[in-house]
PDB file of C-alpha atoms in Angstrom:
ATOM      1  CA  MET A1057       4.168  18.943 -13.327  1.00  0.00           C
ATOM      2  CA  ARG A1058       3.410  21.165 -10.352  1.00  0.00           C
ATOM      3  CA  PHE A1059      -0.022  21.773 -11.828  1.00  0.00           C
ATOM      4  CA  ILE A1060      -0.668  18.030 -11.991  1.00  0.00           C
ATOM      5  CA  LEU A1061       0.191  17.581  -8.311  1.00  0.00           C
ATOM      6  CA  LEU A1062      -2.015  20.488  -7.260  1.00  0.00           C
ATOM      7  CA  PHE A1063      -4.796  19.265  -9.520  1.00  0.00           C
ATOM      8  CA  THR A1064      -4.528  15.793  -7.992  1.00  0.00           C
ATOM      9  CA  LEU A1065      -4.797  17.197  -4.482  1.00  0.00           C
ATOM     10  CA  LEU A1066      -7.786  19.311  -5.468  1.00  0.00           C
ATOM     11  CA  LEU A1067      -9.408  16.350  -7.156  1.00  0.00           C
ATOM     12  CA  SER A1068      -8.861  14.209  -4.073  1.00  0.00           C
ATOM     13  CA  THR A1069     -10.834  16.682  -1.973  1.00  0.00           C
ATOM     14  CA  LEU A1070     -13.750  16.454  -4.397  1.00  0.00           C
ATOM     15  CA  CYS A1071     -13.960  12.662  -4.467  1.00  0.00           C
ATOM     16  CA  ALA A1072     -16.289  10.909  -2.071  1.00  0.00           C
ATOM     17  CA  ASN A1073     -13.775   8.383  -0.813  1.00  0.00           C
ATOM     18  CA  HIS A1074     -10.386   9.936  -0.086  1.00  0.00           C
ATOM     19  CA  VAL A1075      -7.892  10.347   2.723  1.00  0.00           C
ATOM     20  CA  SER A1076      -8.333  13.562   4.708  1.00  0.00           C
ATOM     21  CA  TRP A1077      -4.858  15.071   4.452  1.00  0.00           C
ATOM     22  CA  GLN A1078      -3.441  17.789   6.660  1.00  0.00           C
ATOM     23  CA  GLY A1079      -0.456  19.902   5.692  1.00  0.00           C
ATOM     24  CA  ASP A1080       0.712  21.066   9.124  1.00  0.00           C
ATOM     25  CA  PHE A1081       2.495  18.343  11.083  1.00  0.00           C
ATOM     26  CA  ASP A1082       2.307  20.138  14.448  1.00  0.00           C
ATOM     27  CA  LYS A1083      -1.447  20.710  14.215  1.00  0.00           C
ATOM     28  CA  ALA A1084      -1.958  17.138  13.078  1.00  0.00           C
ATOM     29  CA  HIS A1085       0.090  15.864  16.025  1.00  0.00           C
ATOM     30  CA  GLN A1086      -1.990  17.906  18.451  1.00  0.00           C
ATOM     31  CA  GLN A1087      -5.168  16.523  16.899  1.00  0.00           C
ATOM     32  CA  ALA A1088      -3.809  12.965  17.137  1.00  0.00           C
ATOM     33  CA  LEU A1089      -3.142  13.483  20.840  1.00  0.00           C
ATOM     34  CA  LYS A1090      -6.595  14.943  21.405  1.00  0.00           C
ATOM     35  CA  GLU A1091      -8.406  12.219  19.449  1.00  0.00           C
ATOM     36  CA  LYS A1092      -6.069   9.388  20.564  1.00  0.00           C
ATOM     37  CA  LYS A1093      -5.270   8.465  16.963  1.00  0.00           C
ATOM     38  CA  LYS A1094      -2.075   7.464  15.199  1.00  0.00           C
ATOM     39  CA  LEU A1095      -0.284   9.537  12.564  1.00  0.00           C
ATOM     40  CA  MET A1096       0.239   8.507   8.975  1.00  0.00           C
ATOM     41  CA  VAL A1097       2.785  10.766   7.272  1.00  0.00           C
ATOM     42  CA  LEU A1098       3.319  10.707   3.518  1.00  0.00           C
ATOM     43  CA  LEU A1099       6.477  12.411   2.271  1.00  0.00           C
ATOM     44  CA  ILE A1100       6.409  13.244  -1.403  1.00  0.00           C
ATOM     45  CA  LYS A1101       8.613  15.094  -3.823  1.00  0.00           C
ATOM     46  CA  LYS A1102       7.128  17.987  -5.753  1.00  0.00           C
ATOM     47  CA  ASP A1103       6.660  17.267  -9.466  1.00  0.00           C
ATOM     48  CA  SER A1104       7.250  13.537  -9.002  1.00  0.00           C
ATOM     49  CA  PRO A1105       5.176  11.125 -11.114  1.00  0.00           C
ATOM     50  CA  GLU A1106       5.573   8.426  -8.437  1.00  0.00           C
ATOM     51  CA  SER A1107       4.198  10.745  -5.768  1.00  0.00           C
ATOM     52  CA  THR A1108       1.282  11.793  -7.948  1.00  0.00           C
ATOM     53  CA  GLU A1109       0.517   8.171  -8.737  1.00  0.00           C
ATOM     54  CA  ALA A1110       0.590   7.227  -5.052  1.00  0.00           C
ATOM     55  CA  LEU A1111      -1.869  10.016  -4.245  1.00  0.00           C
ATOM     56  CA  THR A1112      -4.304   9.119  -7.010  1.00  0.00           C
ATOM     57  CA  LYS A1113      -4.179   5.311  -7.025  1.00  0.00           C
ATOM     58  CA  THR A1114      -3.437   4.484  -3.406  1.00  0.00           C
ATOM     59  CA  PHE A1115      -5.235   7.171  -1.417  1.00  0.00           C
ATOM     60  CA  MET A1116      -8.457   7.583  -3.394  1.00  0.00           C
ATOM     61  CA  ASN A1117     -11.420   5.245  -3.867  1.00  0.00           C
ATOM     62  CA  GLN A1118      -9.931   2.271  -2.046  1.00  0.00           C
ATOM     63  CA  PRO A1119     -11.761   0.020   0.455  1.00  0.00           C
ATOM     64  CA  TYR A1120      -9.348   0.900   3.308  1.00  0.00           C
ATOM     65  CA  ILE A1121      -9.821   4.709   3.098  1.00  0.00           C
ATOM     66  CA  ASP A1122     -12.519   4.806   5.790  1.00  0.00           C
ATOM     67  CA  LYS A1123     -10.260   2.818   8.122  1.00  0.00           C
ATOM     68  CA  ILE A1124      -7.407   5.286   7.539  1.00  0.00           C
ATOM     69  CA  ASN A1125      -9.642   8.274   8.253  1.00  0.00           C
ATOM     70  CA  ARG A1126     -11.057   6.553  11.351  1.00  0.00           C
ATOM     71  CA  GLU A1127      -7.730   5.429  12.888  1.00  0.00           C
ATOM     72  CA  PHE A1128      -5.158   7.962  11.644  1.00  0.00           C
ATOM     73  CA  ILE A1129      -4.535  11.642  11.319  1.00  0.00           C
ATOM     74  CA  SER A1130      -2.939  11.823   7.885  1.00  0.00           C
ATOM     75  CA  VAL A1131      -0.246  14.357   7.052  1.00  0.00           C
ATOM     76  CA  LEU A1132       1.044  15.182   3.586  1.00  0.00           C
ATOM     77  CA  VAL A1133       4.578  16.603   3.610  1.00  0.00           C
ATOM     78  CA  ILE A1134       6.161  17.908   0.419  1.00  0.00           C
ATOM     79  CA  LYS A1135       9.959  17.819   0.242  1.00  0.00           C
ATOM     80  CA  ASP A1136      11.478  21.254   1.074  1.00  0.00           C
ATOM     81  CA  GLN A1137       8.174  22.663   2.336  1.00  0.00           C
ATOM     82  CA  LYS A1138       8.353  25.702   4.577  1.00  0.00           C
ATOM     83  CA  SER A1139       6.291  24.381   7.491  1.00  0.00           C
ATOM     84  CA  SER A1140       8.149  22.200   9.943  1.00  0.00           C
ATOM     85  CA  TYR A1141       7.982  18.490  10.627  1.00  0.00           C
ATOM     86  CA  PRO A1142      10.406  16.158  12.446  1.00  0.00           C
ATOM     87  CA  ILE A1143      12.794  15.885   9.515  1.00  0.00           C
ATOM     88  CA  GLU A1144      15.461  14.030  11.520  1.00  0.00           C
ATOM     89  CA  MET A1145      12.994  11.304  12.465  1.00  0.00           C
ATOM     90  CA  LEU A1146      11.286  11.107   9.056  1.00  0.00           C
ATOM     91  CA  TYR A1147      14.457  11.466   7.032  1.00  0.00           C
ATOM     92  CA  THR A1148      14.441   9.768   3.663  1.00  0.00           C
ATOM     93  CA  LEU A1149      16.118   9.896   0.285  1.00  0.00           C
ATOM     94  CA  THR A1150      13.341   7.825  -1.270  1.00  0.00           C
ATOM     95  CA  TYR A1151      10.072   9.421  -2.338  1.00  0.00           C
ATOM     96  CA  PRO A1152       7.310   8.764  -1.760  1.00  0.00           C
ATOM     97  CA  SER A1153       7.762   7.392   1.759  1.00  0.00           C
ATOM     98  CA  LEU A1154       4.948   6.576   4.147  1.00  0.00           C
ATOM     99  CA  PHE A1155       5.481   6.581   7.931  1.00  0.00           C
ATOM    100  CA  PHE A1156       3.192   5.239  10.659  1.00  0.00           C
ATOM    101  CA  LEU A1157       3.574   6.838  14.086  1.00  0.00           C
ATOM    102  CA  ASP A1158       1.659   6.676  17.320  1.00  0.00           C
ATOM    103  CA  ASN A1159       0.403   9.918  18.846  1.00  0.00           C
ATOM    104  CA  ARG A1160       3.680  10.252  20.806  1.00  0.00           C
ATOM    105  CA  GLU A1161       5.607  10.233  17.504  1.00  0.00           C
ATOM    106  CA  LEU A1162       7.035   6.735  17.956  1.00  0.00           C
ATOM    107  CA  PHE A1163       7.165   4.356  14.999  1.00  0.00           C
ATOM    108  CA  VAL A1164       4.340   1.826  14.884  1.00  0.00           C
ATOM    109  CA  CYS A1165       6.038  -0.156  12.108  1.00  0.00           C
ATOM    110  CA  LYS A1166       8.652   0.205   9.390  1.00  0.00           C
ATOM    111  CA  PRO A1167       7.917   2.865   6.748  1.00  0.00           C
ATOM    112  CA  ILE A1168       6.978   2.090   3.181  1.00  0.00           C
ATOM    113  CA  ARG A1169       9.703   3.597   1.014  1.00  0.00           C
ATOM    114  CA  GLY A1170       9.390   3.989  -2.725  1.00  0.00           C
ATOM    115  CA  GLU A1171       6.337   2.762  -4.521  1.00  0.00           C
ATOM    116  CA  VAL A1172       3.260   2.953  -2.283  1.00  0.00           C
ATOM    117  CA  THR A1173       0.684   0.655  -3.859  1.00  0.00           C
ATOM    118  CA  PRO A1174      -2.830  -0.199  -2.670  1.00  0.00           C
ATOM    119  CA  ASN A1175      -1.826  -3.830  -1.968  1.00  0.00           C
ATOM    120  CA  LYS A1176       1.265  -2.825  -0.009  1.00  0.00           C
ATOM    121  CA  LEU A1177      -0.638  -0.236   2.027  1.00  0.00           C
ATOM    122  CA  ASN A1178      -3.535  -2.580   2.733  1.00  0.00           C
ATOM    123  CA  SER A1179      -1.199  -5.259   4.093  1.00  0.00           C
ATOM    124  CA  TYR A1180       0.590  -2.670   6.251  1.00  0.00           C
ATOM    125  CA  LEU A1181      -2.725  -1.501   7.691  1.00  0.00           C
ATOM    126  CA  GLU A1182      -3.454  -5.088   8.724  1.00  0.00           C
ATOM    127  CA  LYS A1183       0.013  -5.615  10.289  1.00  0.00           C
ATOM    128  CA  CYS A1184       0.594  -2.195  11.869  1.00  0.00           C
ATOM    129  CA  LYS A1185      -2.145  -1.895  14.426  1.00  0.00           C
TER     130      LYS A1185
END
């Protein structure tokens, strides 16, 4: 299952229309401050079919991908990863979970917990400006 997740991430970097993920929350936050963008943080569980499905169906080849890359710095956090992120603020027992933060790390809107579908994400992008 680990191979599938890594393969999915590799595949997403090869596709023309995909979210530009970062793996280091602190660097992403600094970039968001510099570029005056918001943060979109996806927490996933390693070897989770739901997380793999969210990455492949929701964050690749969708009409809203350009908007995400234009307005957000996107961070992919894998449960129990070694690099740090504000775990107290982004605490969840449900994976995947998607958080929207401004560049000062304040919530822009409620997170999406559980299934992250293209329709759900697209409606959130319209509401959470």
